[in-house]
mmCIF file of C-alpha atoms in Angstrom:
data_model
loop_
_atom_site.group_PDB
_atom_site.id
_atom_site.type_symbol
_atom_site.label_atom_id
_atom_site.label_comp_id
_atom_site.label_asym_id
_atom_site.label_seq_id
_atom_site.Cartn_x
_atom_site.Cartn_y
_atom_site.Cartn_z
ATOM 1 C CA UNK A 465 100.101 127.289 52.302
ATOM 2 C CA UNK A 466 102.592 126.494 50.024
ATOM 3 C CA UNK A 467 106.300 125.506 50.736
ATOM 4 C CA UNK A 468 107.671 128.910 49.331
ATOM 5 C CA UNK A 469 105.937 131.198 51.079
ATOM 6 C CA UNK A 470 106.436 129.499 54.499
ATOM 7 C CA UNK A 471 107.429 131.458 57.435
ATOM 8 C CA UNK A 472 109.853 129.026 59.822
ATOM 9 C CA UNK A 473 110.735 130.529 63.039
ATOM 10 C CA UNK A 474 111.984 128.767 66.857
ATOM 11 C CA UNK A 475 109.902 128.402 69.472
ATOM 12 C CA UNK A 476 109.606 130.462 72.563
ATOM 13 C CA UNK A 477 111.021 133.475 71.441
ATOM 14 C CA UNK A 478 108.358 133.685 68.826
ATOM 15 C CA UNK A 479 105.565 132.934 71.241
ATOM 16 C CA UNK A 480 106.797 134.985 73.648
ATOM 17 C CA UNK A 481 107.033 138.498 71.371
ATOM 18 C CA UNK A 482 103.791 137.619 70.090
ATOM 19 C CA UNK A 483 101.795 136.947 73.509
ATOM 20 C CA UNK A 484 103.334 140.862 74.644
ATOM 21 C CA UNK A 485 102.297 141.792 71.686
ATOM 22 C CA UNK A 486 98.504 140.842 71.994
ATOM 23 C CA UNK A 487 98.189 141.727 75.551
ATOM 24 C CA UNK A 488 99.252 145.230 74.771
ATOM 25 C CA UNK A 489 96.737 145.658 71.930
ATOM 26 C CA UNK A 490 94.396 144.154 74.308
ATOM 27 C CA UNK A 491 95.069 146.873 76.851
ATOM 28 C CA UNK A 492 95.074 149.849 73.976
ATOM 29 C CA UNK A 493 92.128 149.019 72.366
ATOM 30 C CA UNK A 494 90.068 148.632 75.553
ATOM 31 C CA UNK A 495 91.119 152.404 76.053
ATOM 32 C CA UNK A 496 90.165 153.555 73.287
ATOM 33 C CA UNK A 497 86.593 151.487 73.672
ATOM 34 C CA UNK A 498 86.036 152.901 77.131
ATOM 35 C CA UNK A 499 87.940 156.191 77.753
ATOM 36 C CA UNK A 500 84.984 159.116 76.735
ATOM 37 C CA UNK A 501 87.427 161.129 75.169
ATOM 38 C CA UNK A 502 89.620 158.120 73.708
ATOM 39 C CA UNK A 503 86.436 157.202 71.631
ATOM 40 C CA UNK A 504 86.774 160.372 69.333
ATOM 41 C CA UNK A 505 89.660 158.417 67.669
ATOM 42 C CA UNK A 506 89.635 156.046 64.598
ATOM 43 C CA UNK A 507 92.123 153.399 65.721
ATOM 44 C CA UNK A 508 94.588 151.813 63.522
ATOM 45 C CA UNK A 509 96.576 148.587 63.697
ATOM 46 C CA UNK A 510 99.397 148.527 61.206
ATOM 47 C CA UNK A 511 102.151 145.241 60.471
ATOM 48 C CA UNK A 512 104.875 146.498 58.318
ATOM 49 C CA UNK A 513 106.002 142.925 57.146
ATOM 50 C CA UNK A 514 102.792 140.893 57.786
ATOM 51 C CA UNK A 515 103.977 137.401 56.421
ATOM 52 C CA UNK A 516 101.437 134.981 55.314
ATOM 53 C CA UNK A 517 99.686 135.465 58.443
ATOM 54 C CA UNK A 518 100.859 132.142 59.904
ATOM 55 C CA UNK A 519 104.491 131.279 60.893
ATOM 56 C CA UNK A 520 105.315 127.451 60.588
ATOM 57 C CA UNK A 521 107.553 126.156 63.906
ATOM 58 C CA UNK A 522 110.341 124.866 64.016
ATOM 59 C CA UNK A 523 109.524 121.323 64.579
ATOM 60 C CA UNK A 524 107.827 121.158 61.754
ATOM 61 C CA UNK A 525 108.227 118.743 58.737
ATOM 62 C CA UNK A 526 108.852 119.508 55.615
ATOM 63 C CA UNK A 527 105.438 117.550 54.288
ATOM 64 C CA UNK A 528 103.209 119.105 56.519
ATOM 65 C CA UNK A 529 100.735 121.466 54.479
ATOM 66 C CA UNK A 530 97.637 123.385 56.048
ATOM 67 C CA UNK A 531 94.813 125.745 54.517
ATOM 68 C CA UNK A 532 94.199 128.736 56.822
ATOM 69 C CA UNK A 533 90.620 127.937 57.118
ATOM 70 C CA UNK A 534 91.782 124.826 58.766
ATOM 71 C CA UNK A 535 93.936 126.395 61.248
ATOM 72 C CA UNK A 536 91.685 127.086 64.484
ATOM 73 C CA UNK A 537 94.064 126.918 67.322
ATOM 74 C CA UNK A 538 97.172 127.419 67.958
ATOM 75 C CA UNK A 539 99.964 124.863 66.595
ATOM 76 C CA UNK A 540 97.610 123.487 64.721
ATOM 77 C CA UNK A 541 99.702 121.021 62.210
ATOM 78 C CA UNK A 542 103.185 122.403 63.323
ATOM 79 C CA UNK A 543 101.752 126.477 62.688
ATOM 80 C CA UNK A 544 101.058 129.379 65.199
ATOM 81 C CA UNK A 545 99.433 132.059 64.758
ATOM 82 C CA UNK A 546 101.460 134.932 63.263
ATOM 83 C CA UNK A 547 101.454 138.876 64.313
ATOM 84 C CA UNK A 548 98.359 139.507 61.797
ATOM 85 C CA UNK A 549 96.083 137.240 62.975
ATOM 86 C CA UNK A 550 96.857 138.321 66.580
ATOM 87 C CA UNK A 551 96.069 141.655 65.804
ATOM 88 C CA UNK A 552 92.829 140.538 64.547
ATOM 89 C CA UNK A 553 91.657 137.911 67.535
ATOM 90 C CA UNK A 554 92.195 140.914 69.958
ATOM 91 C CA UNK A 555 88.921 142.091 71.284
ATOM 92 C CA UNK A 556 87.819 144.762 71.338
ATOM 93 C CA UNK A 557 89.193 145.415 67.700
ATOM 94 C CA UNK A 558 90.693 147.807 65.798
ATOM 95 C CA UNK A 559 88.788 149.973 63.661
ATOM 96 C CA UNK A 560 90.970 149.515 60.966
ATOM 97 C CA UNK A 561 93.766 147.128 59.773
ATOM 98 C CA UNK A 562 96.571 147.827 57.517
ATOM 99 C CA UNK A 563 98.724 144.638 56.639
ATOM 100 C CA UNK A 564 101.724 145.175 54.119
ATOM 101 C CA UNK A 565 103.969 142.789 52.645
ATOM 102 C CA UNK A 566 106.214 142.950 49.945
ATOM 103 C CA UNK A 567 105.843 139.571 48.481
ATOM 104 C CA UNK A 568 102.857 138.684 46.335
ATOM 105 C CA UNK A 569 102.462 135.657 46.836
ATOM 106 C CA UNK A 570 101.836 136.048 50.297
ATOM 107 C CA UNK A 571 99.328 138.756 50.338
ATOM 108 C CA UNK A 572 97.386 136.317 48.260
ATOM 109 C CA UNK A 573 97.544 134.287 51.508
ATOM 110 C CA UNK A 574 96.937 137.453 53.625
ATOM 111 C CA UNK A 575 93.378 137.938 51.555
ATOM 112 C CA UNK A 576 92.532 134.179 53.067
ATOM 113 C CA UNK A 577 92.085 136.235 56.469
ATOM 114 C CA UNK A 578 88.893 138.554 55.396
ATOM 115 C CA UNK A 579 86.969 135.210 54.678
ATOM 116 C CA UNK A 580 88.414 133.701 58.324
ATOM 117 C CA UNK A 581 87.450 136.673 60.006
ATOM 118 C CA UNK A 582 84.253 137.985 57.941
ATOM 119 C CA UNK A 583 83.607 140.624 60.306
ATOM 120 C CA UNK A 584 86.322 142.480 60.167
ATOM 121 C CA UNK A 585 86.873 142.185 56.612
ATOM 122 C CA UNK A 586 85.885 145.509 54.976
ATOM 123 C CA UNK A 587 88.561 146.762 58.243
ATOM 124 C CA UNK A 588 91.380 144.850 56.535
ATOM 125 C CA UNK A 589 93.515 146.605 53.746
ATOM 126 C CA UNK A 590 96.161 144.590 52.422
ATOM 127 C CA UNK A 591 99.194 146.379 50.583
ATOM 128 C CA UNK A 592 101.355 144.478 48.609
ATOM 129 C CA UNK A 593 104.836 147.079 48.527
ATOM 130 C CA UNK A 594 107.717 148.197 49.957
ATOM 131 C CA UNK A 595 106.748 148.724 53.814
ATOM 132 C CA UNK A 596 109.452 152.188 54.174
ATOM 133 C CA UNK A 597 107.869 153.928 51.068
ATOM 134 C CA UNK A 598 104.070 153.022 51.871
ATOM 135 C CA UNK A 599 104.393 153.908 55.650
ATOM 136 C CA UNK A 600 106.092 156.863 55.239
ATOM 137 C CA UNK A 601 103.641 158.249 52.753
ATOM 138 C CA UNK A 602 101.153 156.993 54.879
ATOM 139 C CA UNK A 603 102.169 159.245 58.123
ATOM 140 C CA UNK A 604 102.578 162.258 55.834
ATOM 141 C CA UNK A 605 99.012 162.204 54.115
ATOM 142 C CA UNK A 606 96.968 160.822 57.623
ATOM 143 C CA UNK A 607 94.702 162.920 59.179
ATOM 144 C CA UNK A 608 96.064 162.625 63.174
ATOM 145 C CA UNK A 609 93.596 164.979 64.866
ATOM 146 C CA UNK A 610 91.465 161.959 64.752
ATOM 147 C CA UNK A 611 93.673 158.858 63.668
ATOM 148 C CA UNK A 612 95.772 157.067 66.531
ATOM 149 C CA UNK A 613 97.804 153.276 65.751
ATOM 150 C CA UNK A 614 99.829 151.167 66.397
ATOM 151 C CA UNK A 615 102.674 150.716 64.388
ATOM 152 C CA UNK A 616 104.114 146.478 64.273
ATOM 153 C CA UNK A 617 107.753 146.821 62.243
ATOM 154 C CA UNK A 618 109.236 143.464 63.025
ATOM 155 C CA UNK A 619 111.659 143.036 59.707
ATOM 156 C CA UNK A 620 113.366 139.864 58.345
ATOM 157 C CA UNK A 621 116.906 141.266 58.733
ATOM 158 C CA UNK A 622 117.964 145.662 58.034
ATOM 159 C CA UNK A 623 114.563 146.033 56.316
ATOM 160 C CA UNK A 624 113.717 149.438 58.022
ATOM 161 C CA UNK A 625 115.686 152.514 57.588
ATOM 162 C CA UNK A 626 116.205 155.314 60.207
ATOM 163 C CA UNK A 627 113.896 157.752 57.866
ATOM 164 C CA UNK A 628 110.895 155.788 58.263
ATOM 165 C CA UNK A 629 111.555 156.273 62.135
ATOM 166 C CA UNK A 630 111.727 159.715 62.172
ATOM 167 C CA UNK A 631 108.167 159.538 60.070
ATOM 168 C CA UNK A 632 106.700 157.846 62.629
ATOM 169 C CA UNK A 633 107.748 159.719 65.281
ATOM 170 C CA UNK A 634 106.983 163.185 63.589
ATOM 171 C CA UNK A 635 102.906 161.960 64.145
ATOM 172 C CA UNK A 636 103.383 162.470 67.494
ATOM 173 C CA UNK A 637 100.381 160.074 67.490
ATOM 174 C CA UNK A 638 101.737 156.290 66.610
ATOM 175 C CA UNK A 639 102.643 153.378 69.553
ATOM 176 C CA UNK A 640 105.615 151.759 67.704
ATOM 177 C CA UNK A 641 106.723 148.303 68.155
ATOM 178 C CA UNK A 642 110.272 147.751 66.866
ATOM 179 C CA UNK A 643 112.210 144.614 67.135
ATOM 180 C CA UNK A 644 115.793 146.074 66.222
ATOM 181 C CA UNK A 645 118.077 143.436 64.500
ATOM 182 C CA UNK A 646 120.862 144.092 66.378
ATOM 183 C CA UNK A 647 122.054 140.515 66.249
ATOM 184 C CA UNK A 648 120.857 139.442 63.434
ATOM 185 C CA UNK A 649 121.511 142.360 61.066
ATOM 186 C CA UNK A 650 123.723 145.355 62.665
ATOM 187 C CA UNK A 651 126.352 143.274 64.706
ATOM 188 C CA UNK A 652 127.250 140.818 61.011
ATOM 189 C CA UNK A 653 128.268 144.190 59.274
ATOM 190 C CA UNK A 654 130.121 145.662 62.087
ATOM 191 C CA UNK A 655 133.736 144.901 61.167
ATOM 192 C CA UNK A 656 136.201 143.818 64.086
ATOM 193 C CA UNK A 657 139.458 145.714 62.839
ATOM 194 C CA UNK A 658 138.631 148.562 60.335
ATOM 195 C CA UNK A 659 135.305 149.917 59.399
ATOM 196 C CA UNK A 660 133.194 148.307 57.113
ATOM 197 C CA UNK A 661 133.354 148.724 53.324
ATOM 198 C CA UNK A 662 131.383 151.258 51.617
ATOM 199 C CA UNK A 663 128.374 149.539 50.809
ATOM 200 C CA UNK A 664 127.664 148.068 54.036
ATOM 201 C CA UNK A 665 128.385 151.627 55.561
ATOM 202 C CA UNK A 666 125.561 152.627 53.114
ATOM 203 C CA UNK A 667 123.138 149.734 54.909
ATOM 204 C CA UNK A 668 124.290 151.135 58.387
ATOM 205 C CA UNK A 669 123.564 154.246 57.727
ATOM 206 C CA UNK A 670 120.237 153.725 56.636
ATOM 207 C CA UNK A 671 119.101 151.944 59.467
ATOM 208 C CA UNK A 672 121.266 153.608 61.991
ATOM 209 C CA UNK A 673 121.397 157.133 60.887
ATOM 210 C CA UNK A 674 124.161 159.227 61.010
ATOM 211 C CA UNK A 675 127.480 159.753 63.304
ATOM 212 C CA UNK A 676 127.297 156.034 63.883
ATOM 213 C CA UNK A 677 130.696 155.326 62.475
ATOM 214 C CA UNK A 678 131.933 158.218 64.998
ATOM 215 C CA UNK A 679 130.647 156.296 68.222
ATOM 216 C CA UNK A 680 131.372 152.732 67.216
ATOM 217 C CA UNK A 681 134.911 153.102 65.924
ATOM 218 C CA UNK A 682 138.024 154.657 67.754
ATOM 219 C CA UNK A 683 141.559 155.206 65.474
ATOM 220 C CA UNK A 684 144.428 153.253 67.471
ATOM 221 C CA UNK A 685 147.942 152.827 66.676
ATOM 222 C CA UNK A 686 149.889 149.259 66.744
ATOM 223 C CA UNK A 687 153.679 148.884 66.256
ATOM 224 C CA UNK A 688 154.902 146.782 63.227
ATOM 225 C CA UNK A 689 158.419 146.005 62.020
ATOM 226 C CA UNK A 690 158.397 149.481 59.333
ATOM 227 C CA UNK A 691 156.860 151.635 61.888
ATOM 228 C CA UNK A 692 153.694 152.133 63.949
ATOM 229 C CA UNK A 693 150.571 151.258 62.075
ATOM 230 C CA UNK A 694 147.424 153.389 62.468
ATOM 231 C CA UNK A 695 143.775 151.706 62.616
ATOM 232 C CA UNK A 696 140.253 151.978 63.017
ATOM 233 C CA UNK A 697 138.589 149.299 65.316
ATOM 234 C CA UNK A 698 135.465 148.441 66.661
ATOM 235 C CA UNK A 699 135.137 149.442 70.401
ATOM 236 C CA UNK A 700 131.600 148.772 70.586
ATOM 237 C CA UNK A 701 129.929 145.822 71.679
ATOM 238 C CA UNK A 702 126.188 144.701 71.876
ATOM 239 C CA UNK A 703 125.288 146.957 74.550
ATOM 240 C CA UNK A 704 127.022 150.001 73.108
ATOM 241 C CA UNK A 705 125.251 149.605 70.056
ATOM 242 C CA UNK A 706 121.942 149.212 71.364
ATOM 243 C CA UNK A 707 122.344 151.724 74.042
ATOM 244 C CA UNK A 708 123.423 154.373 71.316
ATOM 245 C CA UNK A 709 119.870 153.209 69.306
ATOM 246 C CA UNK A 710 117.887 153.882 72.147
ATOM 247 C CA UNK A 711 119.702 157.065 72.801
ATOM 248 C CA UNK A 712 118.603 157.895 69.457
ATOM 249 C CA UNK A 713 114.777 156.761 69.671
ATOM 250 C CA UNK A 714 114.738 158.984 72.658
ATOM 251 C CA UNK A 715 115.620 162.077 70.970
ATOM 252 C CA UNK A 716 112.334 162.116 68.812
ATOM 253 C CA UNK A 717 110.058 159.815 70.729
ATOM 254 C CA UNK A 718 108.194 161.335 73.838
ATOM 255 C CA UNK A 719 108.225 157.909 76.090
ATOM 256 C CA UNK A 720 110.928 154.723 75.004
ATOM 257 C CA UNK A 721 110.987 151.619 76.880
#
């Protein structure tokens, strides 16, 4: 794995989100393997930003290198096993894998997991692209009387915009697992004492959707030496703005938790 295409993430957090993540697919797939009327369903597993497959910890050096085919356990050589390959170590399996990634060089490191897990390889499709444009093409043109998945988007920062979503949702058949930057991304653009300039209003937007400006921002008026001054100012805090996103998600998803 080469130094550019590394993946460096903290510890527990990581492990944590990833653990949930494979017991749920665990506990889906085994439906779908033993429900009667489950079976009838081609099942999908589908990682919007799939990495290199491997995320390097913390900890760490910078010299340490590693081959995937040497990587058999966990931590092995400062690495852990990314959101791909937990997808594919989940037994019973998926009937079909979609990993897509938007840098090349790493989807030539994604191909490394068809030889490491031979079985499953002709399952695997591996899309090098933009992950809104592919998966929302993908919803439209998917036959759903007789396709179900689960949907991975867990972006490096605003990566995935409110229309993709609503794409999602509209299948009325896709499990979606979102990990909403609200620290990391939507907080950093959310001006403290006027709303934020155009183009990050633009980003916002995007990943928001509309009418956010409306809830988040409240005109005030403060008293200056030539007269009262009129503002606009954030009023919302973390909780407001992810209680307004899951107000949202509810609206055009059946069940949110």
């Amino acid at each position: 794995m080469s130094d550019t295409n590394r993946q460096v993430f903290g510890g527990e957090w990581t492990r944590e989100k990833l653990d949930r993540l494979a017991k749920y697919l665990h506990a889906y797939t085994t439906i779908f393997t033993k429900n009667p009327k489950a079976r009838f369903f081609d099942t999908v597993y589908v990682d919007a930003f799939a990495g290199a497959g491997y995320i390097q910890t913390a900890k760490a050096g910078p010299s340490q290198r590693a081959l995937f085919a040497e990587l058999t356990q966990q931590d092995a050589q400062g690495y852990i096993k990314g959101s791909a390959v937990r997808a594919l170590e989940v037994e019973p399996g998926f009937d079909k894998y979609l990993f897509i990634e938007k840098s090349a060089e790493r989807c030539k490191e994604l191909e490394n997991l068809k030889t490491k897990y031979p079985t499953k390889k002709e399952k695997i499709d591996i899309v090098n692209g933009n992950a809104n444009e592919y998966l929302q093409d993908w919803c439209r043109n998917t036959d759903w009387s007789k396709t179900r998945a689960v949907v991975f988007l867990d972006p490096w920062g605003m990566e995935v915009e409110w229309s993709l979503v609503e794409e999602i949702a509209r299948t009325q058949a896709i499990d979606l697992w979102y990990l909403f930057p609200l620290g990391i991304g939507v907080m950093r653009l959310l001006t403290s004492r006027e709303p934020p300039p155009e183009a990050w209003g633009t980003r916002l937007t995007k990943i928001l959707g509309p009418d956010w400006k409306q809830e988040f921002y409240l005109r005030t008026t403060e008293p200056a030496l030539f007269g009262p001054i009129e503002r606009q100012v954030r009023a919302a805090d973390y909780e407001a703005v992810g209680t307004f996103f899951l107000k949202r998600l509810k609206k055009i998803f059946a069940r949110v938790a």
